[in-house]
mmCIF file of C-alpha atoms in Angstrom:
data_model
loop_
_atom_site.group_PDB
_atom_site.id
_atom_site.type_symbol
_atom_site.label_atom_id
_atom_site.label_comp_id
_atom_site.label_asym_id
_atom_site.label_seq_id
_atom_site.Cartn_x
_atom_site.Cartn_y
_atom_site.Cartn_z
ATOM 1 C CA UNK U 1 73.176 145.848 111.779
ATOM 2 C CA UNK U 2 72.025 142.235 112.094
ATOM 3 C CA UNK U 3 73.770 139.556 114.144
ATOM 4 C CA UNK U 4 74.137 136.141 112.535
ATOM 5 C CA UNK U 5 75.120 132.874 114.239
ATOM 6 C CA UNK U 6 77.053 130.083 112.533
ATOM 7 C CA UNK U 7 77.827 126.621 113.850
ATOM 8 C CA UNK U 8 81.450 125.528 114.213
ATOM 9 C CA UNK U 9 82.279 121.898 114.938
ATOM 10 C CA UNK U 10 85.245 121.877 117.329
ATOM 11 C CA UNK U 11 87.017 118.526 117.547
ATOM 12 C CA UNK U 12 89.699 118.133 120.213
ATOM 13 C CA UNK U 13 88.692 120.793 122.732
ATOM 14 C CA UNK U 14 89.404 118.501 125.695
ATOM 15 C CA UNK U 15 93.116 118.965 124.961
ATOM 16 C CA UNK U 16 95.192 121.812 126.377
ATOM 17 C CA UNK U 17 95.463 123.936 123.220
ATOM 18 C CA UNK U 18 91.998 123.145 121.899
ATOM 19 C CA UNK U 19 90.382 124.146 125.164
ATOM 20 C CA UNK U 20 92.395 127.130 126.364
ATOM 21 C CA UNK U 21 93.502 128.905 123.200
ATOM 22 C CA UNK U 22 90.785 127.978 120.720
ATOM 23 C CA UNK U 23 87.583 127.538 122.727
ATOM 24 C CA UNK U 24 88.052 129.866 125.700
ATOM 25 C CA UNK U 25 90.407 132.559 124.458
ATOM 26 C CA UNK U 26 89.162 132.626 120.852
ATOM 27 C CA UNK U 27 85.626 131.391 120.126
ATOM 28 C CA UNK U 28 84.033 132.257 123.470
ATOM 29 C CA UNK U 29 85.988 135.517 123.651
ATOM 30 C CA UNK U 30 84.713 136.479 120.193
ATOM 31 C CA UNK U 31 81.134 135.908 121.346
ATOM 32 C CA UNK U 32 81.729 137.935 124.507
ATOM 33 C CA UNK U 33 82.836 140.915 122.426
ATOM 34 C CA UNK U 34 79.653 140.683 120.356
ATOM 35 C CA UNK U 35 80.954 138.556 117.475
ATOM 36 C CA UNK U 36 83.144 139.083 114.428
ATOM 37 C CA UNK U 37 82.529 142.403 112.678
ATOM 38 C CA UNK U 38 82.193 142.026 108.894
ATOM 39 C CA UNK U 39 82.983 144.663 106.269
ATOM 40 C CA UNK U 40 79.324 145.725 106.021
ATOM 41 C CA UNK U 41 79.119 146.298 109.778
ATOM 42 C CA UNK U 42 77.163 143.130 110.479
ATOM 43 C CA UNK U 43 78.272 140.766 113.199
ATOM 44 C CA UNK U 44 78.706 137.011 113.338
ATOM 45 C CA UNK U 45 78.586 134.960 116.505
ATOM 46 C CA UNK U 46 79.855 131.401 116.780
ATOM 47 C CA UNK U 47 77.876 128.443 118.059
ATOM 48 C CA UNK U 48 80.485 125.879 119.152
ATOM 49 C CA UNK U 49 79.595 122.204 118.739
ATOM 50 C CA UNK U 50 82.046 120.223 120.852
ATOM 51 C CA UNK U 51 83.260 116.855 119.588
ATOM 52 C CA UNK U 52 85.568 114.387 121.292
ATOM 53 C CA UNK U 53 86.019 110.821 122.462
ATOM 54 C CA UNK U 54 85.275 111.378 126.155
ATOM 55 C CA UNK U 55 81.626 112.247 126.803
ATOM 56 C CA UNK U 56 82.233 113.107 130.465
ATOM 57 C CA UNK U 57 84.975 115.609 129.678
ATOM 58 C CA UNK U 58 82.829 117.183 126.966
ATOM 59 C CA UNK U 59 79.880 117.452 129.363
ATOM 60 C CA UNK U 60 82.060 119.129 131.996
ATOM 61 C CA UNK U 61 83.365 121.724 129.541
ATOM 62 C CA UNK U 62 79.888 122.344 128.132
ATOM 63 C CA UNK U 63 78.407 122.829 131.596
ATOM 64 C CA UNK U 64 81.222 125.145 132.683
ATOM 65 C CA UNK U 65 80.742 127.460 129.693
ATOM 66 C CA UNK U 66 77.009 127.122 129.022
ATOM 67 C CA UNK U 67 77.438 125.274 125.733
ATOM 68 C CA UNK U 68 74.404 123.271 124.645
ATOM 69 C CA UNK U 69 75.815 121.082 121.865
ATOM 70 C CA UNK U 70 78.405 118.345 122.363
ATOM 71 C CA UNK U 71 78.750 114.840 121.017
ATOM 72 C CA UNK U 72 81.130 111.914 120.583
ATOM 73 C CA UNK U 73 79.715 111.329 117.090
ATOM 74 C CA UNK U 74 81.599 113.401 114.525
ATOM 75 C CA UNK U 75 79.368 112.230 111.672
ATOM 76 C CA UNK U 76 76.232 113.647 113.276
ATOM 77 C CA UNK U 77 77.874 117.026 113.862
ATOM 78 C CA UNK U 78 79.038 117.158 110.252
ATOM 79 C CA UNK U 79 75.564 116.221 108.983
ATOM 80 C CA UNK U 80 74.060 119.425 110.417
ATOM 81 C CA UNK U 81 73.800 122.037 107.632
ATOM 82 C CA UNK U 82 73.933 124.867 110.187
ATOM 83 C CA UNK U 83 77.520 123.929 111.008
ATOM 84 C CA UNK U 84 79.563 125.733 108.344
ATOM 85 C CA UNK U 85 83.068 125.183 109.707
ATOM 86 C CA UNK U 86 84.981 122.208 111.045
ATOM 87 C CA UNK U 87 87.917 122.867 113.388
ATOM 88 C CA UNK U 88 90.434 120.176 114.342
ATOM 89 C CA UNK U 89 92.752 120.299 117.364
ATOM 90 C CA UNK U 90 93.100 116.559 117.902
ATOM 91 C CA UNK U 91 96.383 114.705 118.188
ATOM 92 C CA UNK U 92 98.113 114.856 114.830
ATOM 93 C CA UNK U 93 97.708 111.151 114.139
ATOM 94 C CA UNK U 94 93.890 111.477 114.175
ATOM 95 C CA UNK U 95 93.655 114.642 112.082
ATOM 96 C CA UNK U 96 93.757 113.482 108.462
ATOM 97 C CA UNK U 97 90.866 111.030 108.680
ATOM 98 C CA UNK U 98 88.587 113.527 110.427
ATOM 99 C CA UNK U 99 89.476 116.444 108.139
ATOM 100 C CA UNK U 100 88.802 114.341 105.041
ATOM 101 C CA UNK U 101 85.356 113.508 106.462
ATOM 102 C CA UNK U 102 84.658 117.186 107.006
ATOM 103 C CA UNK U 103 85.811 118.088 103.500
ATOM 104 C CA UNK U 104 83.540 115.423 102.037
ATOM 105 C CA UNK U 105 80.676 116.894 104.091
ATOM 106 C CA UNK U 106 81.325 120.277 102.444
ATOM 107 C CA UNK U 107 82.520 122.075 105.564
ATOM 108 C CA UNK U 108 85.104 124.824 105.502
ATOM 109 C CA UNK U 109 88.138 123.597 107.401
ATOM 110 C CA UNK U 110 90.335 125.251 109.994
ATOM 111 C CA UNK U 111 92.965 123.042 111.621
ATOM 112 C CA UNK U 112 95.839 123.100 114.052
ATOM 113 C CA UNK U 113 99.306 122.453 112.737
ATOM 114 C CA UNK U 114 100.797 120.180 111.637
ATOM 115 C CA UNK U 115 97.944 119.288 109.321
ATOM 116 C CA UNK U 116 99.347 115.762 108.893
ATOM 117 C CA UNK U 117 102.287 113.548 109.797
ATOM 118 C CA UNK U 118 103.646 113.374 106.233
ATOM 119 C CA UNK U 119 103.984 115.720 103.281
ATOM 120 C CA UNK U 120 102.006 113.325 101.109
ATOM 121 C CA UNK U 121 99.037 113.376 103.512
ATOM 122 C CA UNK U 122 99.258 117.143 103.996
ATOM 123 C CA UNK U 123 99.215 117.752 100.246
ATOM 124 C CA UNK U 124 96.326 115.306 99.885
ATOM 125 C CA UNK U 125 94.296 117.413 102.323
ATOM 126 C CA UNK U 126 95.103 120.599 100.394
ATOM 127 C CA UNK U 127 94.143 118.971 97.102
ATOM 128 C CA UNK U 128 90.937 117.477 98.513
ATOM 129 C CA UNK U 129 89.829 120.842 99.904
ATOM 130 C CA UNK U 130 90.545 122.568 96.591
ATOM 131 C CA UNK U 131 88.685 119.891 94.625
ATOM 132 C CA UNK U 132 85.652 120.183 96.917
ATOM 133 C CA UNK U 133 85.733 123.977 96.775
ATOM 134 C CA UNK U 134 85.849 124.485 100.548
ATOM 135 C CA UNK U 135 87.898 127.192 102.194
ATOM 136 C CA UNK U 136 90.728 125.970 104.358
ATOM 137 C CA UNK U 137 93.189 127.355 106.842
ATOM 138 C CA UNK U 138 95.860 126.238 109.261
ATOM 139 C CA UNK U 139 96.716 127.802 112.610
ATOM 140 C CA UNK U 140 99.887 129.901 112.309
ATOM 141 C CA UNK U 141 99.575 131.794 115.556
ATOM 142 C CA UNK U 142 103.155 132.974 115.973
ATOM 143 C CA UNK U 143 102.766 135.408 113.085
ATOM 144 C CA UNK U 144 100.384 137.346 115.344
ATOM 145 C CA UNK U 145 102.639 137.543 118.398
ATOM 146 C CA UNK U 146 103.329 141.176 119.393
ATOM 147 C CA UNK U 147 107.088 140.614 119.270
ATOM 148 C CA UNK U 148 106.975 139.216 115.738
ATOM 149 C CA UNK U 149 104.516 141.885 114.585
ATOM 150 C CA UNK U 150 107.041 144.486 115.718
ATOM 151 C CA UNK U 151 109.764 142.569 113.901
ATOM 152 C CA UNK U 152 107.647 142.555 110.733
ATOM 153 C CA UNK U 153 107.198 146.309 111.097
ATOM 154 C CA UNK U 154 110.982 146.729 111.231
ATOM 155 C CA UNK U 155 111.456 144.570 108.134
ATOM 156 C CA UNK U 156 108.782 146.432 106.187
ATOM 157 C CA UNK U 157 110.359 149.757 107.218
ATOM 158 C CA UNK U 158 113.796 148.750 105.913
ATOM 159 C CA UNK U 159 115.432 148.920 109.345
ATOM 160 C CA UNK U 160 117.813 146.000 108.783
ATOM 161 C CA UNK U 161 119.209 146.939 105.397
ATOM 162 C CA UNK U 162 120.169 143.554 103.941
ATOM 163 C CA UNK U 163 119.261 140.761 106.356
ATOM 164 C CA UNK U 164 122.188 138.421 106.925
ATOM 165 C CA UNK U 165 121.123 135.879 109.521
ATOM 166 C CA UNK U 166 118.441 134.755 111.951
ATOM 167 C CA UNK U 167 119.092 132.940 115.231
ATOM 168 C CA UNK U 168 116.199 131.432 117.122
ATOM 169 C CA UNK U 169 116.071 129.894 120.584
ATOM 170 C CA UNK U 170 112.916 128.137 121.742
ATOM 171 C CA UNK U 171 112.164 125.850 124.623
ATOM 172 C CA UNK U 172 112.010 125.125 128.322
ATOM 173 C CA UNK U 173 112.414 122.187 130.676
ATOM 174 C CA UNK U 174 109.463 119.796 130.502
ATOM 175 C CA UNK U 175 109.475 117.762 133.701
ATOM 176 C CA UNK U 176 109.851 114.032 133.281
ATOM 177 C CA UNK U 177 106.656 113.304 135.218
ATOM 178 C CA UNK U 178 108.171 111.435 138.143
ATOM 179 C CA UNK U 179 108.814 113.955 140.914
ATOM 180 C CA UNK U 180 106.975 116.797 139.178
ATOM 181 C CA UNK U 181 104.042 116.561 136.775
ATOM 182 C CA UNK U 182 104.934 117.102 133.127
ATOM 183 C CA UNK U 183 103.621 120.257 131.431
ATOM 184 C CA UNK U 184 103.034 118.474 128.131
ATOM 185 C CA UNK U 185 101.013 115.321 127.342
ATOM 186 C CA UNK U 186 102.893 112.034 127.102
ATOM 187 C CA UNK U 187 101.959 111.469 123.444
ATOM 188 C CA UNK U 188 104.337 114.320 122.568
ATOM 189 C CA UNK U 189 107.211 111.935 123.306
ATOM 190 C CA UNK U 190 105.944 108.922 121.352
ATOM 191 C CA UNK U 191 106.707 108.903 117.636
ATOM 192 C CA UNK U 192 103.994 106.294 117.034
ATOM 193 C CA UNK U 193 101.399 108.814 118.284
ATOM 194 C CA UNK U 194 102.664 111.697 116.149
ATOM 195 C CA UNK U 195 104.949 113.158 118.811
ATOM 196 C CA UNK U 196 108.340 114.829 118.531
ATOM 197 C CA UNK U 197 109.554 118.402 118.676
ATOM 198 C CA UNK U 198 110.524 118.453 114.974
ATOM 199 C CA UNK U 199 106.990 117.658 113.825
ATOM 200 C CA UNK U 200 105.623 120.083 116.428
ATOM 201 C CA UNK U 201 107.921 123.060 115.937
ATOM 202 C CA UNK U 202 109.443 122.945 112.431
ATOM 203 C CA UNK U 203 106.047 123.797 110.857
ATOM 204 C CA UNK U 204 106.015 126.879 113.114
ATOM 205 C CA UNK U 205 109.525 127.886 112.115
ATOM 206 C CA UNK U 206 108.658 127.324 108.467
ATOM 207 C CA UNK U 207 105.815 129.841 108.341
ATOM 208 C CA UNK U 208 107.780 132.336 110.440
ATOM 209 C CA UNK U 209 110.751 132.148 108.060
ATOM 210 C CA UNK U 210 108.601 132.065 104.907
ATOM 211 C CA UNK U 211 106.462 135.048 105.906
ATOM 212 C CA UNK U 212 109.174 137.242 107.433
ATOM 213 C CA UNK U 213 112.416 136.397 105.659
ATOM 214 C CA UNK U 214 111.945 134.257 102.556
ATOM 215 C CA UNK U 215 111.452 130.763 101.214
ATOM 216 C CA UNK U 216 113.386 127.945 102.879
ATOM 217 C CA UNK U 217 115.801 126.417 100.369
ATOM 218 C CA UNK U 218 117.634 123.814 102.452
ATOM 219 C CA UNK U 219 117.754 122.244 105.913
ATOM 220 C CA UNK U 220 120.425 120.579 107.992
ATOM 221 C CA UNK U 221 119.096 119.284 111.290
ATOM 222 C CA UNK U 222 119.971 117.075 114.230
ATOM 223 C CA UNK U 223 117.043 115.628 116.171
ATOM 224 C CA UNK U 224 117.800 114.064 119.562
ATOM 225 C CA UNK U 225 115.966 112.259 122.358
ATOM 226 C CA UNK U 226 117.859 113.580 125.370
ATOM 227 C CA UNK U 227 115.519 112.095 128.001
ATOM 228 C CA UNK U 228 114.921 108.428 127.108
ATOM 229 C CA UNK U 229 112.246 107.601 129.710
ATOM 230 C CA UNK U 230 109.329 109.604 131.079
ATOM 231 C CA UNK U 231 106.255 109.057 133.270
ATOM 232 C CA UNK U 232 102.774 109.334 131.753
ATOM 233 C CA UNK U 233 99.502 110.700 133.102
ATOM 234 C CA UNK U 234 98.722 107.402 134.882
ATOM 235 C CA UNK U 235 102.088 107.300 136.638
ATOM 236 C CA UNK U 236 103.563 104.640 134.354
ATOM 237 C CA UNK U 237 107.111 104.888 133.060
ATOM 238 C CA UNK U 238 107.385 104.708 129.269
ATOM 239 C CA UNK U 239 110.188 104.897 126.720
ATOM 240 C CA UNK U 240 110.378 108.146 124.769
ATOM 241 C CA UNK U 241 110.477 107.241 121.086
ATOM 242 C CA UNK U 242 110.244 110.796 119.712
ATOM 243 C CA UNK U 243 112.800 113.604 119.656
ATOM 244 C CA UNK U 244 112.697 116.155 122.475
ATOM 245 C CA UNK U 245 115.279 118.556 121.005
ATOM 246 C CA UNK U 246 116.279 119.639 117.509
ATOM 247 C CA UNK U 247 119.073 121.832 116.208
ATOM 248 C CA UNK U 248 118.531 123.198 112.718
ATOM 249 C CA UNK U 249 120.328 125.293 110.107
ATOM 250 C CA UNK U 250 118.149 126.638 107.304
ATOM 251 C CA UNK U 251 119.271 128.423 104.162
ATOM 252 C CA UNK U 252 116.736 130.951 102.912
ATOM 253 C CA UNK U 253 116.402 132.801 99.644
ATOM 254 C CA UNK U 254 118.516 135.923 99.452
ATOM 255 C CA UNK U 255 121.436 134.224 101.170
ATOM 256 C CA UNK U 256 119.952 134.461 104.664
ATOM 257 C CA UNK U 257 121.074 131.754 107.090
ATOM 258 C CA UNK U 258 118.763 130.821 109.979
ATOM 259 C CA UNK U 259 119.829 128.754 112.978
ATOM 260 C CA UNK U 260 117.009 127.627 115.274
ATOM 261 C CA UNK U 261 117.284 125.478 118.379
ATOM 262 C CA UNK U 262 114.118 123.821 119.708
ATOM 263 C CA UNK U 263 114.175 121.955 123.009
ATOM 264 C CA UNK U 264 111.990 120.583 125.776
ATOM 265 C CA UNK U 265 115.174 119.792 127.682
ATOM 266 C CA UNK U 266 116.643 123.262 128.227
ATOM 267 C CA UNK U 267 116.463 125.593 131.210
ATOM 268 C CA UNK U 268 115.578 129.139 130.221
ATOM 269 C CA UNK U 269 118.220 131.844 130.455
ATOM 270 C CA UNK U 270 116.657 134.467 128.216
ATOM 271 C CA UNK U 271 113.863 136.993 128.569
ATOM 272 C CA UNK U 272 111.150 134.941 126.827
ATOM 273 C CA UNK U 273 110.492 131.295 125.944
ATOM 274 C CA UNK U 274 111.196 132.026 122.292
ATOM 275 C CA UNK U 275 113.523 134.682 120.903
ATOM 276 C CA UNK U 276 114.733 135.476 117.402
ATOM 277 C CA UNK U 277 117.804 137.596 116.761
ATOM 278 C CA UNK U 278 117.924 139.130 113.305
ATOM 279 C CA UNK U 279 121.159 140.716 112.102
ATOM 280 C CA UNK U 280 121.369 142.989 109.092
ATOM 281 C CA UNK U 281 123.833 145.387 107.535
ATOM 282 C CA UNK U 282 122.091 148.417 109.074
ATOM 283 C CA UNK U 283 120.842 147.051 112.372
ATOM 284 C CA UNK U 284 119.854 144.110 114.543
ATOM 285 C CA UNK U 285 116.796 143.115 116.573
ATOM 286 C CA UNK U 286 115.854 140.536 119.180
ATOM 287 C CA UNK U 287 112.158 139.658 119.154
ATOM 288 C CA UNK U 288 110.284 137.445 121.589
ATOM 289 C CA UNK U 289 106.655 136.686 122.330
ATOM 290 C CA UNK U 290 105.825 140.255 123.301
ATOM 291 C CA UNK U 291 108.935 142.411 123.250
ATOM 292 C CA UNK U 292 111.382 143.517 120.606
ATOM 293 C CA UNK U 293 114.712 145.310 121.088
ATOM 294 C CA UNK U 294 116.869 146.912 118.416
ATOM 295 C CA UNK U 295 120.386 148.210 117.907
ATOM 296 C CA UNK U 296 121.097 150.418 114.904
ATOM 297 C CA UNK U 297 124.527 150.412 113.291
ATOM 298 C CA UNK U 298 125.024 154.025 114.426
ATOM 299 C CA UNK U 299 124.682 152.874 118.042
ATOM 300 C CA UNK U 300 126.657 149.631 117.751
ATOM 301 C CA UNK U 301 129.597 149.432 120.192
ATOM 302 C CA UNK U 302 133.078 148.371 119.097
ATOM 303 C CA UNK U 303 134.062 145.385 121.231
ATOM 304 C CA UNK U 304 137.653 144.163 121.203
ATOM 305 C CA UNK U 305 138.396 140.571 122.193
ATOM 306 C CA UNK U 306 140.747 140.516 125.185
ATOM 307 C CA UNK U 307 140.200 137.666 127.647
ATOM 308 C CA UNK U 308 142.775 139.180 130.032
ATOM 309 C CA UNK U 309 140.585 142.174 130.885
ATOM 310 C CA UNK U 310 136.999 142.292 132.220
ATOM 311 C CA UNK U 311 134.325 143.606 129.875
ATOM 312 C CA UNK U 312 133.638 147.259 130.534
ATOM 313 C CA UNK U 313 130.392 147.457 128.548
ATOM 314 C CA UNK U 314 127.023 146.043 129.550
ATOM 315 C CA UNK U 315 126.048 144.906 126.089
ATOM 316 C CA UNK U 316 122.324 144.607 126.833
ATOM 317 C CA UNK U 317 122.231 148.277 127.785
ATOM 318 C CA UNK U 318 122.984 149.250 124.199
ATOM 319 C CA UNK U 319 119.611 148.048 122.906
ATOM 320 C CA UNK U 320 116.374 150.045 122.587
ATOM 321 C CA UNK U 321 112.836 148.770 123.094
ATOM 322 C CA UNK U 322 110.508 148.949 120.092
ATOM 323 C CA UNK U 323 107.239 150.622 121.170
ATOM 324 C CA UNK U 324 103.916 148.836 120.775
ATOM 325 C CA UNK U 325 102.323 151.571 118.602
ATOM 326 C CA UNK U 326 99.207 149.363 118.417
ATOM 327 C CA UNK U 327 96.839 147.226 120.482
ATOM 328 C CA UNK U 328 97.748 143.543 120.267
ATOM 329 C CA UNK U 329 94.966 141.001 120.733
ATOM 330 C CA UNK U 330 95.374 137.284 121.366
ATOM 331 C CA UNK U 331 96.974 135.832 118.222
ATOM 332 C CA UNK U 332 94.748 132.745 118.121
ATOM 333 C CA UNK U 333 91.631 134.909 118.386
ATOM 334 C CA UNK U 334 92.835 137.294 115.673
ATOM 335 C CA UNK U 335 93.367 134.402 113.283
ATOM 336 C CA UNK U 336 89.940 132.932 114.104
ATOM 337 C CA UNK U 337 88.347 136.264 113.218
ATOM 338 C CA UNK U 338 90.293 136.370 109.966
ATOM 339 C CA UNK U 339 89.189 132.857 109.016
ATOM 340 C CA UNK U 340 85.510 133.634 109.753
ATOM 341 C CA UNK U 341 85.784 136.654 107.437
ATOM 342 C CA UNK U 342 87.508 134.495 104.841
ATOM 343 C CA UNK U 343 84.629 131.998 104.901
ATOM 344 C CA UNK U 344 81.781 134.514 104.915
ATOM 345 C CA UNK U 345 83.063 137.305 102.695
ATOM 346 C CA UNK U 346 86.140 135.879 100.976
ATOM 347 C CA UNK U 347 88.576 138.105 102.878
ATOM 348 C CA UNK U 348 92.240 137.206 102.285
ATOM 349 C CA UNK U 349 93.626 134.302 104.321
ATOM 350 C CA UNK U 350 97.065 133.201 103.064
ATOM 351 C CA UNK U 351 97.591 130.577 105.797
ATOM 352 C CA UNK U 352 95.955 127.752 103.864
ATOM 353 C CA UNK U 353 96.491 123.987 103.723
ATOM 354 C CA UNK U 354 99.137 124.422 101.027
ATOM 355 C CA UNK U 355 101.241 126.563 103.360
ATOM 356 C CA UNK U 356 100.594 124.018 106.096
ATOM 357 C CA UNK U 357 101.886 121.260 103.816
ATOM 358 C CA UNK U 358 105.118 123.182 103.273
ATOM 359 C CA UNK U 359 105.576 123.235 107.043
ATOM 360 C CA UNK U 360 105.045 119.476 107.265
ATOM 361 C CA UNK U 361 107.530 119.048 104.417
ATOM 362 C CA UNK U 362 110.192 120.954 106.367
ATOM 363 C CA UNK U 363 109.613 118.751 109.419
ATOM 364 C CA UNK U 364 109.818 115.604 107.309
ATOM 365 C CA UNK U 365 113.021 116.747 105.614
ATOM 366 C CA UNK U 366 114.458 117.832 108.969
ATOM 367 C CA UNK U 367 113.992 114.330 110.362
ATOM 368 C CA UNK U 368 115.469 112.864 107.187
ATOM 369 C CA UNK U 369 118.448 115.224 107.432
ATOM 370 C CA UNK U 370 119.040 114.109 111.000
ATOM 371 C CA UNK U 371 118.792 110.425 110.108
ATOM 372 C CA UNK U 372 121.122 110.747 107.117
ATOM 373 C CA UNK U 373 123.499 113.325 108.613
ATOM 374 C CA UNK U 374 123.409 115.688 105.648
ATOM 375 C CA UNK U 375 122.051 118.926 104.249
ATOM 376 C CA UNK U 376 118.872 118.469 102.194
ATOM 377 C CA UNK U 377 117.441 120.870 99.647
ATOM 378 C CA UNK U 378 113.751 121.750 100.059
ATOM 379 C CA UNK U 379 111.756 121.238 96.830
ATOM 380 C CA UNK U 380 109.160 123.889 96.111
ATOM 381 C CA UNK U 381 105.604 122.580 96.584
#
């Protein structure tokens, strides 16, 4: 079968996620395996065209990976008819303007989340893409994590009976930048630059809840800036204006209640950086990035509260590991392959700009709930 090459404009690859997960572990990895295999057996390779503001950084990345095309001029990259797809991994505050340019140029659009800083802007992108007739998708990588794929398998198999509740814990300690270098860029902690853990993580939690458990019907959240001052990449102290922790309660259709804590100011005392516990009438599960453990009702112990006596059971020992039963590839790469197939042969791709807008809406309403101190219903977009 023939091998075809398509151009993909990649804007924002000098950033951590754009470089590591999207360029190296997705696009270049796809090429190394021989391309994306289409339904007719043909293969498609990707020609990355790197775009960014810093020509030196782009040149370094291009030289390191043998990439011939890079530019600081987005317009010129979009003007090339061989470039079918535009990908955006810039800071959120720069995304809308660039994506609208790419839509106007007739490119199919794939973008990191959140697609915008406001619901209005996110919906405008979805409507513009639909009006132009270009295919569009948003990164929703956590749906492809091995732990959550196992959890989905349990749900589809009826393991839980009726699902009652979901409890999520995400986060780790991000160093302040003074005595140890911070693991995240400083813009994450400036609201004026699109930072904040609510805008970063609530879109993730939205698509996880929507795809696994049901539509989100209401949110009650508390967003907090626990660490008021941090040190940036140049060694300068700055005031954190964005939230670094958020505590949310979400009501889902079917009566399911989800509680999810998100924090860059927590020290990890769990097996993985993110874990979801799902409790149902017939069984429970705890799913993380890679692993998933279950306890069926037939194997559930019968604890009795008595603070005067030491616990005799090791509760973790009563859980069973869910086997892989499949090969799990990098989630970012899997979704890239799916989007390429969506563009070239109209394969299904439900993670579109409309779903991305619903994630932005949840973040926006979460911040509003925190500011107003009340539960807010989530209108259906």
